[in-house]
Amino acid sequence: SISDNALPSWEDLEKLLKSQQIPVEKSFRDRLKMGSEHSALAKIRKFSPSDNTFATFYKDAASWCPYCQKVWIALEEKQISYKVVVVDMNCYAGSSKPSDFLKVQPSGSLPCVVFNDGTKEFAIGESNDILAAIDEMKPTPKGNYLIPKENSEEMDYMKFLCDDGRKSLERRLFSEWMLYLTGKRKPVEYKER
C-alpha cells in the first residue's frame, strides 16, 4: 500500500491504476496486449489471432512524424501485421539512437520497416520505398492498391502533391512541421519563404 509519507513505487502505482480502471479501460488494455487495437500505444498489431508478426515498424515515440504516419496508415490499410519499436526522432535524440536500431538503419532516420516473410528479412528506410513495398505485397481487403497506376490522372496528382521536390505539398508541410518542432530552419529555407 501507499503511505502518506513515502513516494509510491512503480509497482504500487500499477496496482493502484489497475484497481481504479473501469471495464472499458481494462478491455482496451487487453486488446492492446493481444494486438487487436489500432492505437499509438500498441506495441504489436495483428489482424487475426493466428497472424505471425510480418514486419517490425520503427517509428517516432510521439506518433506525429508524417513519414511514419503514412507508413503506419499503409500497414493498417493493407492489414499487414507488425510489431512497433519506438525510436526518438533525430531532432530529439541526436546521436543517442539505440545501437541495435542503427545496425538496421545506419542513418538513424525514421521510419524504417524490417520485413520478414519467413524466407528472408530485409529493411527499408525511406517512407516512399516502404509504401511501394507494402503496396506490392497485397491489395487492401477491398482489392485496392494504394499507389495509382503509372500514366494515370491519379498518379499525376499524387506526384504533384508528394514528388515535386521542395515545391511539393508534402515537403512544404514537412518544413513547417519541423519549424514547429525545432524552431530551426536551414538558410536556404529562409530564402525560399
XYZ file of C-alpha atoms in Angstrom:
193
model
C 0.000 0.000 0.000
C 0.968 3.620 -0.431
C 1.702 5.535 2.751
C 1.200 9.267 3.071
C 4.897 9.990 3.698
C 6.620 7.836 1.059
C 6.731 8.085 -2.693
C 4.946 5.137 -4.293
C 6.913 2.548 -6.234
C 6.079 1.833 -9.867
C 4.597 -1.466 -8.724
C 2.333 0.345 -6.239
C 1.245 2.812 -8.903
C 0.462 -0.014 -11.335
C -1.670 -1.782 -8.726
C -3.465 1.468 -7.915
C -4.138 2.148 -11.595
C -5.494 -1.354 -12.194
C -7.742 -1.132 -9.134
C -9.303 2.078 -10.485
C -9.732 1.073 -14.120
C -13.261 0.810 -15.410
C -14.204 -2.209 -17.586
C -13.815 -0.246 -20.832
C -10.230 0.690 -19.906
C -9.401 -2.901 -18.911
C -10.820 -4.152 -22.208
C -8.788 -1.574 -24.154
C -5.555 -2.594 -22.373
C -6.272 -6.273 -23.080
C -6.829 -5.551 -26.782
C -3.531 -3.632 -26.869
C -1.686 -6.664 -25.474
C -3.365 -9.001 -27.991
C -2.537 -6.709 -30.906
C -6.139 -6.180 -31.949
C -6.311 -2.465 -31.091
C -5.196 0.245 -33.525
C -3.562 2.775 -31.223
C -0.399 4.823 -30.822
C 0.057 2.877 -27.564
C 0.122 -0.519 -29.306
C 3.389 -2.455 -29.372
C 2.045 -5.118 -31.719
C -0.740 -5.222 -34.304
C -2.304 -8.444 -35.545
C -5.220 -8.696 -37.916
C -6.151 -12.233 -36.917
C -5.236 -14.307 -33.844
C -3.127 -16.691 -35.935
C -1.032 -13.924 -37.548
C 2.689 -14.060 -37.002
C 4.330 -10.662 -36.979
C 5.425 -9.957 -40.541
C 7.071 -6.555 -40.111
C 8.913 -4.548 -37.498
C 7.922 -0.898 -37.739
C 10.406 1.597 -36.287
C 8.541 4.850 -35.645
C 8.717 8.014 -33.585
C 7.695 7.936 -29.936
C 5.146 10.733 -30.222
C 3.426 9.236 -33.314
C 3.374 12.568 -35.078
C 6.083 12.184 -37.713
C 4.203 12.487 -41.040
C 6.502 9.975 -42.759
C 5.914 7.414 -40.010
C 2.192 8.155 -40.143
C 1.887 7.401 -43.850
C 3.700 4.073 -43.409
C 1.512 3.283 -40.400
C -1.636 4.029 -42.422
C -0.419 1.777 -45.252
C 0.296 -1.125 -42.863
C -3.201 -0.726 -41.429
C -4.913 -0.397 -44.819
C -3.144 -3.481 -46.179
C -3.672 -5.324 -42.884
C -0.026 -6.347 -42.622
C 0.729 -7.459 -39.072
C 3.589 -5.646 -37.394
C 5.317 -5.009 -34.130
C 6.293 -1.491 -33.118
C 9.695 -0.325 -31.950
C 9.681 3.275 -30.766
C 12.783 5.361 -31.513
C 13.293 9.046 -30.760
C 13.479 11.280 -33.811
C 16.784 12.925 -34.757
C 15.593 16.340 -33.604
C 15.199 14.866 -30.103
C 17.751 12.073 -29.875
C 20.670 13.497 -31.781
C 23.330 10.802 -31.739
C 21.774 8.804 -28.902
C 19.816 6.332 -31.041
C 19.911 2.704 -29.864
C 22.790 0.762 -31.419
C 20.512 -2.131 -32.460
C 18.386 0.334 -34.443
C 21.470 1.898 -36.068
C 22.504 -1.572 -37.282
C 19.205 -1.756 -39.174
C 19.058 1.926 -40.201
C 22.595 3.397 -40.158
C 21.326 6.919 -40.934
C 19.119 6.817 -37.837
C 16.211 8.311 -39.766
C 12.589 7.297 -39.365
C 10.549 5.471 -40.431
C 12.152 2.127 -41.059
C 10.451 -1.218 -41.596
C 12.064 -4.645 -41.453
C 10.020 -7.173 -43.398
C 10.284 -10.895 -42.741
C 8.335 -13.248 -44.992
C 9.712 -16.396 -43.372
C 12.381 -16.928 -46.020
C 14.206 -13.617 -45.995
C 14.443 -10.478 -43.922
C 15.045 -7.060 -45.420
C 14.942 -3.469 -44.181
C 13.651 -0.399 -45.995
C 14.381 3.006 -44.534
C 12.670 5.570 -46.768
C 8.934 6.150 -46.459
C 8.093 6.181 -50.186
C 10.114 2.991 -50.755
C 8.341 1.379 -47.791
C 4.959 2.347 -49.264
C 5.900 0.846 -52.631
C 6.999 -2.415 -50.981
C 3.810 -2.588 -48.892
C 1.675 -1.905 -51.947
C 3.342 -4.727 -53.910
C 2.667 -7.264 -51.136
C -1.095 -7.483 -51.481
C -4.193 -5.424 -52.206
C -6.305 -3.927 -49.450
C -9.202 -6.071 -48.185
C -11.388 -4.255 -50.736
C -8.984 -5.220 -53.547
C -7.403 -1.790 -53.946
C -3.821 -0.662 -54.200
C -2.574 2.490 -52.520
C -0.310 3.790 -55.277
C -2.036 4.761 -58.538
C -1.054 3.204 -61.869
C 1.656 4.989 -63.865
C 0.473 7.462 -66.506
C -2.891 7.977 -64.846
C -4.519 11.219 -63.651
C -4.321 9.890 -60.101
C -0.556 9.299 -60.414
C -0.011 12.787 -61.859
C -1.939 14.296 -58.961
C -0.024 12.230 -56.391
C 3.282 13.327 -57.914
C 2.129 16.950 -57.780
C 1.305 16.599 -54.082
C 4.226 14.441 -52.980
C 7.001 14.260 -55.553
C 7.717 17.749 -56.860
C 10.906 18.446 -54.950
C 10.826 21.273 -52.420
C 7.660 22.678 -54.030
C 5.529 19.649 -53.199
C 2.809 19.938 -50.623
C 4.463 17.128 -48.654
C 7.827 18.954 -48.415
C 6.203 22.283 -47.570
C 4.137 20.687 -44.796
C 7.209 18.852 -43.500
C 9.219 22.096 -43.406
C 6.517 23.867 -41.418
C 6.178 20.882 -39.091
C 9.944 20.773 -38.412
C 9.958 24.516 -37.745
C 7.150 23.973 -35.250
C 9.097 21.175 -33.521
C 12.559 22.655 -33.506
C 12.224 26.353 -34.276
C 15.134 25.965 -36.700
C 15.412 26.469 -40.424
C 18.242 25.932 -42.835
C 19.458 29.155 -44.544
C 18.108 28.013 -47.927
C 14.629 27.599 -46.411
C 14.596 31.224 -45.229
C 15.376 32.414 -48.752
C 12.603 30.258 -50.225
C 9.886 31.594 -47.891
